[in-house]
Coordinates of C-alpha atoms and ligand atoms in Angstrom, one line a residue:
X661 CA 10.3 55.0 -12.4
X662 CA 12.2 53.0 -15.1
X663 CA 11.1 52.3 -18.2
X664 CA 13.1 50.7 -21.4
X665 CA 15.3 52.5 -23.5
X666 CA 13.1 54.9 -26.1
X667 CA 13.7 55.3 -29.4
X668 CA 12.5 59.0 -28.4
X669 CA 15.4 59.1 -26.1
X670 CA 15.5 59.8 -22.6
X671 CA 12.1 59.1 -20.7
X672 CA 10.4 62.5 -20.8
X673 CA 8.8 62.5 -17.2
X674 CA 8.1 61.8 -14.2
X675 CA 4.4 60.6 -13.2
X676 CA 2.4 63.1 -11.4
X677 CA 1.1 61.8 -8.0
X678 CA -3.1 61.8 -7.1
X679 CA -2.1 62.2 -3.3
X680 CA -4.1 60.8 -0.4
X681 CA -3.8 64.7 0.5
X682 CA -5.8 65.3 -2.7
X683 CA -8.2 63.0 -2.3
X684 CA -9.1 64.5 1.5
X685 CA -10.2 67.0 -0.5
X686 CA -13.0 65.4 -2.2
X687 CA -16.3 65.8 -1.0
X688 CA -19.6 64.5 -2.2
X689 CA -22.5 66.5 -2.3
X690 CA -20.7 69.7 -3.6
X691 CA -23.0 71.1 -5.9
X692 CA -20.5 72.5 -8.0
X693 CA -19.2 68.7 -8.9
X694 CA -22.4 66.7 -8.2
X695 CA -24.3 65.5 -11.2
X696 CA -28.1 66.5 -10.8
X697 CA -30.4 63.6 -9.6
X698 CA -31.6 61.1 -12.6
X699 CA -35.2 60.5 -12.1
X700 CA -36.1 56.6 -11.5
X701 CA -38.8 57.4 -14.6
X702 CA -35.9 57.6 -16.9
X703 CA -36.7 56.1 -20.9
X704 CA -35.0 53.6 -22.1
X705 CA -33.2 53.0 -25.4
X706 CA -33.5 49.3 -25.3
X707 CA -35.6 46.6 -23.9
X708 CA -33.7 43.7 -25.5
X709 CA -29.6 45.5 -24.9
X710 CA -28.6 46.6 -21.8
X711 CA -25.9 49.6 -22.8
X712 CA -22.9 51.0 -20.6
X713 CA -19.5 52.5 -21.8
X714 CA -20.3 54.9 -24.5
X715 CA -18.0 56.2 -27.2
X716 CA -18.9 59.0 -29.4
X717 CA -17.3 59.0 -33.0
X718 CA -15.1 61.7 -33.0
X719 CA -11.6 62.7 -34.9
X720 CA -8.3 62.3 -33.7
X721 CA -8.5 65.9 -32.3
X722 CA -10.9 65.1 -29.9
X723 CA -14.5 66.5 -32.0
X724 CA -17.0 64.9 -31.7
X725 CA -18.0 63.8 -35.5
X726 CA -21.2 63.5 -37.6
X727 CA -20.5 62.0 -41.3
X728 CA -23.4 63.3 -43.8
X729 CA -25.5 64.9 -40.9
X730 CA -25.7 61.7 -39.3
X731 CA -24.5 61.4 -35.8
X732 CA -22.8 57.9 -34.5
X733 CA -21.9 56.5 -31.2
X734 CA -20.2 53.1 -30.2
X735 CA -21.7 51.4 -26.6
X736 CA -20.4 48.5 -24.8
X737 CA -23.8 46.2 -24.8
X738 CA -24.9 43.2 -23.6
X739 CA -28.2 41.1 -24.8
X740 CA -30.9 41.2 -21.8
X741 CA -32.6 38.2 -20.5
X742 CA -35.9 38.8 -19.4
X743 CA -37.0 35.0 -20.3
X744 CA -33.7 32.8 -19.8
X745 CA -34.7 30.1 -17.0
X746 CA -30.8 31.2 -15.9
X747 CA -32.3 35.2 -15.1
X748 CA -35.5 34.0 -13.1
X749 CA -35.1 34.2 -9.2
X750 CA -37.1 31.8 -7.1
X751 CA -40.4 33.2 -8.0
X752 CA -39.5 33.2 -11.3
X753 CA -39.6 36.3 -11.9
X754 CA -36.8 38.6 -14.2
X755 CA -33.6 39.4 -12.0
X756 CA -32.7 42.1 -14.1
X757 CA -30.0 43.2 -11.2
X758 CA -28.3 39.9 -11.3
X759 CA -28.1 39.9 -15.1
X760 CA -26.9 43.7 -15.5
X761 CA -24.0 42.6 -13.1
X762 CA -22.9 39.4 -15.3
X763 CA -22.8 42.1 -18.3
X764 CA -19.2 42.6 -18.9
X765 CA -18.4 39.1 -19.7
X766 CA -20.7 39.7 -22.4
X767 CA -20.0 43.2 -23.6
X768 CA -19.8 43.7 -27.0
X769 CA -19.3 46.7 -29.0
X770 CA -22.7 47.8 -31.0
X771 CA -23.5 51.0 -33.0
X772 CA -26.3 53.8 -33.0
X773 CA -27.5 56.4 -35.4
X774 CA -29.4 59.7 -34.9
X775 CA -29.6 62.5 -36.9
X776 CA -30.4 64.8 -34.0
X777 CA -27.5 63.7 -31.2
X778 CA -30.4 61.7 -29.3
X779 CA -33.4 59.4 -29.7
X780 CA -30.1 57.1 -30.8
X781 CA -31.2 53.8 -33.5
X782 CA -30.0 50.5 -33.0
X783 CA -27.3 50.0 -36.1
X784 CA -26.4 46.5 -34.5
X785 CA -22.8 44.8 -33.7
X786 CA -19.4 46.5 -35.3
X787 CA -17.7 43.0 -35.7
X788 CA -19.3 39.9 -36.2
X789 CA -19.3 37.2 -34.1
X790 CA -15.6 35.4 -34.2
X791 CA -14.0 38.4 -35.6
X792 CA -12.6 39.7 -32.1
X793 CA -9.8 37.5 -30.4
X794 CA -11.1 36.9 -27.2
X795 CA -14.8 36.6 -25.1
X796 CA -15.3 40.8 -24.2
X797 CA -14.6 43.4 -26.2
X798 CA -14.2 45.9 -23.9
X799 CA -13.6 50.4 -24.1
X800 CA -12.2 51.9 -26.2
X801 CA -12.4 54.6 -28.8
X802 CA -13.7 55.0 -32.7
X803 CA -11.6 57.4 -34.3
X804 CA -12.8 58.8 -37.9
X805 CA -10.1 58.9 -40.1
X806 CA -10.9 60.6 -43.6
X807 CA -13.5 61.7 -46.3
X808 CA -13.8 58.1 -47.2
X809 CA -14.9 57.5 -43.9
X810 CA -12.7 55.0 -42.9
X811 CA -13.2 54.6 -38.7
X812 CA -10.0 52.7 -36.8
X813 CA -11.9 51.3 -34.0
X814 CA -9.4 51.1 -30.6
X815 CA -10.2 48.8 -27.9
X816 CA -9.8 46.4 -25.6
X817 CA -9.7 42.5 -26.3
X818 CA -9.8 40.6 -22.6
X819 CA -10.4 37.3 -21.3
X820 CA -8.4 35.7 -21.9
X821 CA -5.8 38.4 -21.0
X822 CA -6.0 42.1 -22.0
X823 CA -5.1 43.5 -25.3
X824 CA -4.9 46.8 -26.5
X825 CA -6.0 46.5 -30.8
X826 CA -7.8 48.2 -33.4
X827 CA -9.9 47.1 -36.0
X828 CA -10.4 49.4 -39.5
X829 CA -13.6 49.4 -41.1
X830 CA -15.7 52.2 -42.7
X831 CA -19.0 54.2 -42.0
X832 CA -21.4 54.3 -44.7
X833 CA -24.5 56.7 -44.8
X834 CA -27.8 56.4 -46.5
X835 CA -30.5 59.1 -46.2
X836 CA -31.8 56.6 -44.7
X837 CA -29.5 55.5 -41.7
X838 CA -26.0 54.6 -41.3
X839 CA -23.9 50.9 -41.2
X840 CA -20.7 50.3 -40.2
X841 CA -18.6 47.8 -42.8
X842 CA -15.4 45.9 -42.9
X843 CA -14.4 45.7 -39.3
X844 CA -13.2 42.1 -40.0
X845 CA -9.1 42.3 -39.1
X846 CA -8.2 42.8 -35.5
X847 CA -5.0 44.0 -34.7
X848 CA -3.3 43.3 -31.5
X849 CA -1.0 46.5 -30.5
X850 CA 0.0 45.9 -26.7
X851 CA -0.4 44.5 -23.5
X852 CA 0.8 45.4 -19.9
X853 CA 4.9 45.0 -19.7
X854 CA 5.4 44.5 -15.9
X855 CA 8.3 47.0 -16.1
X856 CA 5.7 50.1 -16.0
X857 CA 2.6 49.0 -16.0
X858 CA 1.2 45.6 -13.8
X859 CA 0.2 42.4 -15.4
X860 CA -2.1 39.7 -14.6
X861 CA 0.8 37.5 -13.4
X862 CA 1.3 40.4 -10.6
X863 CA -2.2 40.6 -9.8
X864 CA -5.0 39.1 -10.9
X865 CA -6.8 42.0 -10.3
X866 CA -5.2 44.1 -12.7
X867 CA -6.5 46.9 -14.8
X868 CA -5.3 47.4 -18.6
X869 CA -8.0 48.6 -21.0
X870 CA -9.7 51.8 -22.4
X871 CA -7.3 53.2 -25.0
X872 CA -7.8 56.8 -26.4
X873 CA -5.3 57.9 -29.0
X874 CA -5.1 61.1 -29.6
X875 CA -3.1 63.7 -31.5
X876 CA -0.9 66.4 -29.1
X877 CA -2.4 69.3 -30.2
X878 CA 1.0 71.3 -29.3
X879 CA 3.8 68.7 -30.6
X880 CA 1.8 66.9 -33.3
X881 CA 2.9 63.6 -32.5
X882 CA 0.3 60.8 -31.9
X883 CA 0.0 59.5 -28.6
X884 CA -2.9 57.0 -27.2
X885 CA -4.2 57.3 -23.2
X886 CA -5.3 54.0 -21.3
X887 CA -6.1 52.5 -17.9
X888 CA -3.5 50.6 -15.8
X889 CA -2.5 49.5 -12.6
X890 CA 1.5 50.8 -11.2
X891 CA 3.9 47.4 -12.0
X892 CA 4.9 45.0 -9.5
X893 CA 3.4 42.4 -7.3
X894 CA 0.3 43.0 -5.4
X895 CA 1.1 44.4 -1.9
X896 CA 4.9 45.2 -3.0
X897 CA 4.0 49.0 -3.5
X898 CA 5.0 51.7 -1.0
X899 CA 2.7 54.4 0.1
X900 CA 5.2 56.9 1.3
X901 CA 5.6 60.9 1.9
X902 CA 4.7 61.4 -1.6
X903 CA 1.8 59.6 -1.8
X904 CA 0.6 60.7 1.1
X905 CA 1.2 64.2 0.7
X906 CA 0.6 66.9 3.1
X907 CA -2.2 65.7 5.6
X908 CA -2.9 67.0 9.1
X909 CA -1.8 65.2 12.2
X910 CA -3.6 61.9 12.1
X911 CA -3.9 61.1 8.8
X912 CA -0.6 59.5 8.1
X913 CA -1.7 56.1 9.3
X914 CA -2.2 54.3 5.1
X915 CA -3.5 51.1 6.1
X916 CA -3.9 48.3 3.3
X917 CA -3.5 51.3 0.9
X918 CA -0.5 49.8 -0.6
X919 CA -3.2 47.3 -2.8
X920 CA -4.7 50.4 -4.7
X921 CA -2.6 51.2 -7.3
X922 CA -4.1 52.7 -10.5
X923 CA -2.4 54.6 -13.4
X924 CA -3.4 56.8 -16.8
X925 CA -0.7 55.4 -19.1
X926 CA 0.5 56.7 -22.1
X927 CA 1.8 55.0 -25.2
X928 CA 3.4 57.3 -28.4
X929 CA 3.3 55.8 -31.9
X930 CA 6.2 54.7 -34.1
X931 CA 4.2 55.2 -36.8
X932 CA 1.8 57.9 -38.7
X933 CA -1.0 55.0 -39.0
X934 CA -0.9 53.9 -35.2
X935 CA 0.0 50.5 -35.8
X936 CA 2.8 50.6 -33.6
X937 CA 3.4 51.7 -29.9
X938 CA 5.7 52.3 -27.3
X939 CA 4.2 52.3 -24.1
X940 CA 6.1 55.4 -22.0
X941 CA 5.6 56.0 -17.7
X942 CA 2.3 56.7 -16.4
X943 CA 1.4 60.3 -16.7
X944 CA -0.4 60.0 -13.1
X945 CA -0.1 57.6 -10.5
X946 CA -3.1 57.0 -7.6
X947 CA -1.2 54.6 -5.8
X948 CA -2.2 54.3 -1.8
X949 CA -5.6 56.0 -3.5
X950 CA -7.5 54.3 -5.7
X951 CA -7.1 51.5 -7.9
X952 CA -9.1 52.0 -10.9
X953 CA -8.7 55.2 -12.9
X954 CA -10.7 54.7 -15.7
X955 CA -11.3 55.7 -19.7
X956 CA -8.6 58.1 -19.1
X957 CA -9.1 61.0 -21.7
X958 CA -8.4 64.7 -22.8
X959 CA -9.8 68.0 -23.6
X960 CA -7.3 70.6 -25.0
X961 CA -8.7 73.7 -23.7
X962 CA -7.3 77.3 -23.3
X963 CA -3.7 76.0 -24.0
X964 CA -3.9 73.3 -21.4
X965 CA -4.5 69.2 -21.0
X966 CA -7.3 68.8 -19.1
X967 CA -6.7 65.0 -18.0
X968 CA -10.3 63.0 -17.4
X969 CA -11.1 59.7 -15.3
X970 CA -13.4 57.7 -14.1
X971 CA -13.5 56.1 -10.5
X972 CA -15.4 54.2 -8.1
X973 CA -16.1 54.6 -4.6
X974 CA -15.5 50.6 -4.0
X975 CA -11.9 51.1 -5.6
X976 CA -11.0 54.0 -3.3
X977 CA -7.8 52.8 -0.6
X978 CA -8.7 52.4 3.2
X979 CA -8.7 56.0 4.6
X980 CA -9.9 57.6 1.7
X981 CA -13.3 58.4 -0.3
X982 CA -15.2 60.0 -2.7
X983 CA -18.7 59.2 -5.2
X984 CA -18.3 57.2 -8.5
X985 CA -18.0 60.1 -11.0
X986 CA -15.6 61.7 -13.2
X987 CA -11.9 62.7 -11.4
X988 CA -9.6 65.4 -13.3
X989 CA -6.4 66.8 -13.6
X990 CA -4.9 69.6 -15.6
X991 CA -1.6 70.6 -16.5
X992 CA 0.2 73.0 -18.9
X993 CA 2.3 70.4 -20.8
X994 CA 1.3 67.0 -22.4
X995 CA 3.8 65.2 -19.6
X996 CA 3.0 67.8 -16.6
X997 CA 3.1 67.8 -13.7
X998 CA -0.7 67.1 -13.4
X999 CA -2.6 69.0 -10.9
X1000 CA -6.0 68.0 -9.7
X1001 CA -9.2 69.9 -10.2
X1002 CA -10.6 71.7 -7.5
X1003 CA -8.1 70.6 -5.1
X1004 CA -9.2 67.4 -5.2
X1005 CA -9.6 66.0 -8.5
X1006 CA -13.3 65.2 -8.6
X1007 CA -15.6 66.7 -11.0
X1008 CA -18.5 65.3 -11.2
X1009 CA -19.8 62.5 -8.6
X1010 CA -23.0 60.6 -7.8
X1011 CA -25.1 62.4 -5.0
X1012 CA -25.1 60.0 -2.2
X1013 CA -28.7 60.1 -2.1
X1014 CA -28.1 58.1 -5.3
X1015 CA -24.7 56.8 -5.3
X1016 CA -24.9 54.5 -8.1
X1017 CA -27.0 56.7 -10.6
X1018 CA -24.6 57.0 -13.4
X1019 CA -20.8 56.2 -14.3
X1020 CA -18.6 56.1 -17.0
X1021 CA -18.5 59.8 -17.6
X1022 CA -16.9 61.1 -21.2
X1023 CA -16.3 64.9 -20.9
X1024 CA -16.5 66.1 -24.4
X1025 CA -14.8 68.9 -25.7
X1026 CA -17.9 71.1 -25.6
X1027 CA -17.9 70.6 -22.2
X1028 CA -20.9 68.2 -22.4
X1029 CA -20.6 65.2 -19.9
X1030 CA -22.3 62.4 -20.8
X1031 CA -22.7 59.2 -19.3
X1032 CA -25.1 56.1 -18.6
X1033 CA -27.3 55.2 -15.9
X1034 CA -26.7 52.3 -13.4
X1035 CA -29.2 51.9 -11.0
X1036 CA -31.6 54.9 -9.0
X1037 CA -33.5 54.3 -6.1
X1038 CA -37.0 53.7 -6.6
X1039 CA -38.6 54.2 -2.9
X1040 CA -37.1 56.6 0.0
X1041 CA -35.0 53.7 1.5
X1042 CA -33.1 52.8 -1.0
X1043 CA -33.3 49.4 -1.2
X1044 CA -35.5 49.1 -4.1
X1045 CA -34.0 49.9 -7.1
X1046 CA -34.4 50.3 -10.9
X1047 CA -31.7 49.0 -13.3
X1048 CA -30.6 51.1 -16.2
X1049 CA -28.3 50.0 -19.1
X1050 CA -29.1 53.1 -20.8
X1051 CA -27.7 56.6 -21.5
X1052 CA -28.1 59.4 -18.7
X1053 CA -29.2 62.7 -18.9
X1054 CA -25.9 65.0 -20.3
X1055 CA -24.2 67.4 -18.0
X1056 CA -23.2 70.7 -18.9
X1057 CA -19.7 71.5 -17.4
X1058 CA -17.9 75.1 -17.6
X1059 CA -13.8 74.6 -16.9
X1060 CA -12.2 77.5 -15.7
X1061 CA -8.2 77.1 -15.2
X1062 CA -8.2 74.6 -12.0
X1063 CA -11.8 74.8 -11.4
X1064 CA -15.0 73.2 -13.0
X1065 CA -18.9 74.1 -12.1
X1066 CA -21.9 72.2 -13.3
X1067 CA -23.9 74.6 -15.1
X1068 CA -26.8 72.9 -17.2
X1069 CA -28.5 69.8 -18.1
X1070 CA -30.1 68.3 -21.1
X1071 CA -31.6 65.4 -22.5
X1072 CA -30.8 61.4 -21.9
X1073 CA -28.2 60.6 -24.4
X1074 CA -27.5 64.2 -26.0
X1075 CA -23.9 63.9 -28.1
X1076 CA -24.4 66.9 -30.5
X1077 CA -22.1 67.1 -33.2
X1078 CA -19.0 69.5 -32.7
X1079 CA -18.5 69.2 -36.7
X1080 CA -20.1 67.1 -39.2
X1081 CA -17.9 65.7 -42.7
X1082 CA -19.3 65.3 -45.8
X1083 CA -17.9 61.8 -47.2
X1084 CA -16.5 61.4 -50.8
Ligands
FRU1223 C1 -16.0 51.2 -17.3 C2 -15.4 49.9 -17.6 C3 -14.3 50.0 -18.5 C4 -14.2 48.7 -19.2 C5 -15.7 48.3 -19.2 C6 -16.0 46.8 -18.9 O1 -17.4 51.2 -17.1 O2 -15.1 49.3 -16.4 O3 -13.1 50.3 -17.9 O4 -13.6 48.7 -20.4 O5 -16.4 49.1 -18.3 O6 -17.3 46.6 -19.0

């Protein structure tokens, strides 16, 4: 893969390959990497927001941060319309599933505020309306920054387009609740080159969102993790040996693979603030796989990157399958080679009892999964169902070397503290 010429020299790797052989390997079901089912009599933590993508406040290590005892998390959320004439089906009646699909061209960041890590309080909308460049403001990552508590906010501006910015603002904390300020100057760091990593021009399906920066815990530099799709026009890419893998006889034949082609890209900063970026190769590559790989992100763990995505059954390639659920990959050096968990990569999916349960996993550094709930079946059929918009019960996950094994379970929205700073 080519990429320009770095000011970091020579390009310092080659992207580790998600195989269709890998993905063979994934089974649903597994109870080891199946998340537990999520009753349809789940609470929720809003009847006017739906909430999705959620984004603990953490530091640029990776713990996940209170500030004065108070805990903080960041959602994607979207207004719901139980009474807009535009949401009523034919009986006029509330089509909920209709107006939780239309949600992401509405997302907007809010905040919450708990002071246990659940039963989460509405703190409202980061920026106000006008502040960010474009319609969504889509995933990304708050980052806390000091003892004053100023917060760089990293996410994704789309539509039109798809920008990687920040914003910088501050948290302030009361004994009574917490509020986010300043948040009023967005700054637009990068968008999809062609070279590396595809733009819309290519494909208007492309992916190129979800930035998570992040300090390498062995070379200190700062680097930031986000979604794309592999460069190039759609249907120019080439599922060959490599991509393939080793499969049994049989299971050479790709079909229309060559149109999934997702990527966890990598950018390193110029600078100590993160204000400016070079985007580097993918780190991993799903092409003839899948074509979304999701709110890429780490946890440093035992000497090792333990590489986490998030996937989707509907984005898997022709000949290959697996649940929606969190995918991983692990390797002994920030640029690899990446192998995937369990063989397969998958580490925790939907039971296919309940295939659409929950998604947009964030594995925490604690091990704690957590995630938010889509849709569960409401009668034995499944073609009744029950819309979410709110957080899912967390996951307890143990990760041993290549290996991970669901262990425990706790409560709907549980994002405990992994250390809590007192603000100046
Ligand atoms: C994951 C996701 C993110 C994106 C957002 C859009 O659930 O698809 O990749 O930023 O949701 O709503």
């Amino acid at each position: 893969m080519k990429s320009t010429p770095s000011k970091f020299g020579k390009t310092p790797h080659q992207p580790s390959l998600w195989t269709r052989a890998d993905a063979l390997k994934v089974h649903a079901d597994d109870p080891t990497t199946t998340q537990p089912l999520v009753s349809a009599n789940f609470p929720v933590l809003s009847d006017e927001v739906f909430i999705w993508d959620t984004m603990p406040l953490r530091d640029i290590d990776g713990n996940i941060t209170s500030v004065d005892g108070w805990s903080v998390i960041f959602t994607l959320t979207a207004d719901r319309h139980p009474n807009d004439p535009q949401y009523l089906d034919q009986n006029g009646n509330y089509d909920v599933i209709r107006d939780w699909n239309d949600r992401h061209g509405r997302a907007k960041m809010y905040y919450w505020f708990s002071r246990t890590g659940k039963d989460w309080k509405l703190g409202g909308r980061v920026m106000a309306e006008g502040v960010s460049p474009t319609v969504r403001e889509w995933a990304g990552t708050p980052i806390l920054l000091n003892e004053q508590g100023e917060v760089d906010l990293y996410y994704t501006a789309v539509t039109p387009g798809a920008t990687i910015v920040k914003v910088r603002g501050r948290v302030v904390t009361t004994e009574h609740g917490v509020s986010l300020v300043g948040f009023e100057k967005v700054k637009p760091l990068f968008e999809a080159d062609g070279k590396m990593y595809q733009t819309e021009a290519q494909n208007a399906f492309w992916g190129f969102r979800d930035p998570w920066p992040f300090r390498d815990p062995k070379d200190g530099k700062l680097y930031m993790l986000f979604e794309g799709n592999v460069a190039g026009e759609r249907g120019s890419h080439k599922v060959g040996k490599a991509e393939i893998g080793d499969v049994p006889p049989g299971y050479e034949d790709v079909g229309n693979s060559r149109f999934q082609t997702a990527c966890v890209g990598i950018a390193v900063a110029r600078d100590e603030d993160g204000d400016d970026w070079e985007m580097l190769p993918p780190l991993l590559t799903a092409v003839g796989v899948n074509d979304q790989t999701e709110r890429p992100h780490f946890v440093f763990q035992d000497g090792k990157y333990y590489l986490f995505t998030i996937s989707h059954t509907f984005t898997y390639a022709d000949g290959v399958t697996g649940p929606d659920g969190v995918y991983g990959f692990v390797a002994d050096s920030l640029f690899g080679p990446y192998a995937p968990l369990n063989g397969s990569g998958l580490v925790l999916g939907n039971p296919s009892s309940q295939p659409f349960q929950t998604y947009s996993h964030c594995v925490m550094p604690n091990g704690l999964v957590t995630s938010f709930i889509d849709s569960v079946p409401t009668d034995d059929t499944g073609t009744q169902i029950r819309i979410g918009g709110t957080e899912a019960p967390t996951v307890g996950i143990k990760i041993k070397g290549q290996q991970t094994f669901v262990v425990a379970e706790y409560d709907y929205g549980y994002i405990p503290p992994m250390l809590d700073v007192t603000l100046k």
